[in-house]
Each structure stands twice: as C-alpha cells, then as structure tokens.
Amino acid sequence: QVQLVESGGGLVQAGDSLRLSCAASGRTFGTYAVGWFRQAPGKDRECVSAIRCSGSITYYAYFVKGRFTISRDNAKNTVYLQINSLKAEDTAVYYCAARKDYDLAFNSSDYDYWGQGTQVTVSS
C-alpha cells in the first residue's frame, strides 16, 4: 500500500512558477512509476507528465513541454513537478499517482494509488 500526499499548489499570477511535491509512504516507492495528472472544472483528468521508477525516462504532454519538469528523489520518497511560465489554462487540481510497475503510463486507469490533489490557480 502506498499513500501519496501532494503539496505546493496555490494562487499565482500568469508567468510565475510553482514546484509541486508528491510525498509517498512505503519502503518500495522506488519501484513505482509515477504520473502527474490534472483536472480542470468540467474537463476530463489528463496526464501532464510521468516518470519511470528509476527516473531514467520521462514523459510530457505536448501542451506542457518546455514548461514542466518532472523529477524524483527515491531516497526521500518524493516526486516533483516544476511548473514554469504558468498560464491561466494550467488552472486545475493536480494529482500524483503511482503504479506498481517500473514503466510509466499515460492513462489514469493504469495507476493504482492516488493522492488527494493540490489546487493550482493562475490568474491572468
């Protein structure tokens, strides 16, 4: 069992940066791939980034490439999402999710554990 807790969200202005953190419990977190998803009001949940258990391979949705950076520190059981040049359309609840597999995935149904989410609101 893995428990995930996101933090780092908030109300920011367009152009600002945020770093979201996903802290995990469990001694085997380093064997889980992790994804960051977001869900805006009235929209489906979408994957914005994912990272392999080792951190060696990452994925970014085309609409965040160049602005988002995912990383992980397995010694600290934490995955990060650095978001730069925030836009109003980035406003959403951001969730991290973990899957019991070494490789990353893009669909929410491929993930086994979810955090409660952290709100990111970008004012223009």
Short mmCIF file of C-alpha atoms in Angstrom, two decimals:
data_model
loop_
_atom_site.label_atom_id
_atom_site.label_comp_id
_atom_site.label_asym_id
_atom_site.label_seq_id
_atom_site.Cartn_x
_atom_site.Cartn_y
_atom_site.Cartn_z
CA GLN A 1 0.00 0.00 0.00
CA VAL A 2 1.26 3.46 -0.93
CA GLN A 3 -0.15 6.74 0.32
CA LEU A 4 0.51 9.89 -1.66
CA VAL A 5 0.29 13.48 -0.45
CA GLU A 6 0.62 16.42 -2.84
CA SER A 7 1.66 19.89 -1.82
CA GLY A 8 2.89 23.11 -3.36
CA GLY A 9 -0.20 24.37 -5.11
CA GLY A 10 -1.59 27.84 -4.69
CA LEU A 11 -2.83 31.03 -6.28
CA VAL A 12 -0.26 32.58 -8.59
CA GLN A 13 -0.09 35.02 -11.46
CA ALA A 14 0.50 34.15 -15.07
CA GLY A 15 4.20 33.78 -15.73
CA ASP A 16 5.02 32.62 -12.20
CA SER A 17 6.49 29.26 -11.25
CA LEU A 18 5.48 26.56 -8.81
CA ARG A 19 7.01 23.32 -7.64
CA LEU A 20 4.57 20.62 -6.71
CA SER A 21 5.67 17.78 -4.48
CA CYS A 22 4.27 14.30 -4.09
CA ALA A 23 5.41 12.61 -0.90
CA ALA A 24 4.87 8.89 -0.64
CA SER A 25 4.79 6.41 2.18
CA GLY A 26 6.13 2.92 1.78
CA ARG A 27 9.57 1.39 1.55
CA THR A 28 9.16 0.24 -2.06
CA PHE A 29 8.22 3.57 -3.60
CA GLY A 30 11.34 3.45 -5.72
CA THR A 31 9.82 0.54 -7.65
CA TYR A 32 6.72 2.51 -8.69
CA ALA A 33 6.31 4.66 -11.76
CA VAL A 34 4.60 7.98 -11.02
CA GLY A 35 2.40 10.26 -13.04
CA TRP A 36 1.11 13.78 -12.57
CA PHE A 37 -2.44 14.42 -13.74
CA ARG A 38 -4.63 17.47 -13.65
CA GLN A 39 -8.33 18.09 -13.82
CA ALA A 40 -9.91 21.42 -14.56
CA PRO A 41 -13.60 22.11 -13.83
CA GLY A 42 -15.82 20.45 -16.42
CA LYS A 43 -12.90 18.66 -18.08
CA ASP A 44 -11.53 15.16 -18.02
CA ARG A 45 -8.49 14.27 -15.97
CA GLU A 46 -5.38 14.39 -18.16
CA CYS A 47 -1.83 13.21 -17.75
CA VAL A 48 0.67 16.05 -17.90
CA SER A 49 3.84 14.14 -17.04
CA ALA A 50 5.13 10.78 -15.87
CA ILE A 51 8.40 9.26 -14.75
CA ARG A 52 9.82 5.77 -14.63
CA CYS A 53 10.66 4.27 -11.24
CA SER A 54 14.36 4.91 -11.78
CA GLY A 55 13.78 8.40 -13.14
CA SER A 56 15.63 7.49 -16.31
CA ILE A 57 12.68 8.07 -18.64
CA THR A 58 10.11 10.83 -18.51
CA TYR A 59 7.03 11.80 -20.47
CA TYR A 60 5.41 15.17 -21.04
CA ALA A 61 2.12 16.02 -22.68
CA TYR A 62 2.72 18.14 -25.76
CA PHE A 63 0.92 21.11 -24.24
CA VAL A 64 3.32 21.38 -21.28
CA LYS A 65 6.62 20.52 -22.94
CA GLY A 66 9.28 23.03 -22.19
CA ARG A 67 7.46 24.42 -19.15
CA PHE A 68 7.04 21.38 -16.88
CA THR A 69 9.84 19.26 -15.45
CA ILE A 70 9.26 16.06 -13.53
CA SER A 71 11.88 14.57 -11.23
CA ARG A 72 12.08 12.21 -8.31
CA ASP A 73 14.22 11.57 -5.27
CA ASN A 74 13.67 7.98 -4.25
CA ALA A 75 15.75 8.41 -1.12
CA LYS A 76 13.15 10.94 0.02
CA ASN A 77 10.17 9.08 -1.46
CA THR A 78 9.21 12.23 -3.31
CA VAL A 79 8.35 13.17 -6.87
CA TYR A 80 8.39 16.78 -8.01
CA LEU A 81 6.72 18.73 -10.78
CA GLN A 82 8.35 22.05 -11.58
CA ILE A 83 5.98 24.31 -13.50
CA ASN A 84 7.33 27.45 -15.13
CA SER A 85 5.65 30.21 -17.12
CA LEU A 86 2.26 29.35 -15.70
CA LYS A 87 -0.77 30.13 -17.82
CA ALA A 88 -4.40 30.61 -16.93
CA GLU A 89 -5.20 27.34 -18.70
CA ASP A 90 -2.95 25.50 -16.22
CA THR A 91 -5.58 26.14 -13.54
CA ALA A 92 -6.67 22.75 -12.23
CA VAL A 93 -6.39 20.32 -9.38
CA TYR A 94 -3.11 18.46 -9.78
CA TYR A 95 -2.88 14.84 -8.68
CA CYS A 96 0.02 12.49 -8.41
CA ALA A 97 -0.49 8.78 -8.94
CA ALA A 98 1.68 5.71 -8.57
CA ARG A 99 1.55 2.39 -10.36
CA LYS A 100 3.02 -0.96 -9.37
CA ASP A 101 5.25 -1.13 -12.40
CA TYR A 102 8.66 0.18 -13.31
CA ASP A 103 7.45 1.80 -16.53
CA LEU A 104 5.43 4.96 -16.91
CA ALA A 105 1.92 5.16 -18.33
CA PHE A 106 -0.41 7.87 -19.61
CA ASN A 107 -3.88 6.64 -18.72
CA SER A 108 -5.35 7.20 -15.29
CA SER A 109 -6.70 3.63 -15.31
CA ASP A 110 -3.10 2.36 -15.33
CA TYR A 111 -2.40 3.82 -11.90
CA ASP A 112 -3.08 2.09 -8.61
CA TYR A 113 -2.73 4.81 -5.99
CA TRP A 114 -3.77 8.46 -5.97
CA GLY A 115 -3.21 11.49 -3.80
CA GLN A 116 -5.92 13.90 -2.76
CA GLY A 117 -4.78 16.62 -5.15
CA THR A 118 -3.48 20.16 -4.81
CA GLN A 119 -5.18 23.18 -6.34
CA VAL A 120 -3.27 25.39 -8.76
CA THR A 121 -4.99 28.62 -9.73
CA VAL A 122 -3.38 31.00 -12.20
CA SER A 123 -4.72 34.50 -12.55
CA SER A 124 -4.15 36.33 -15.80
#
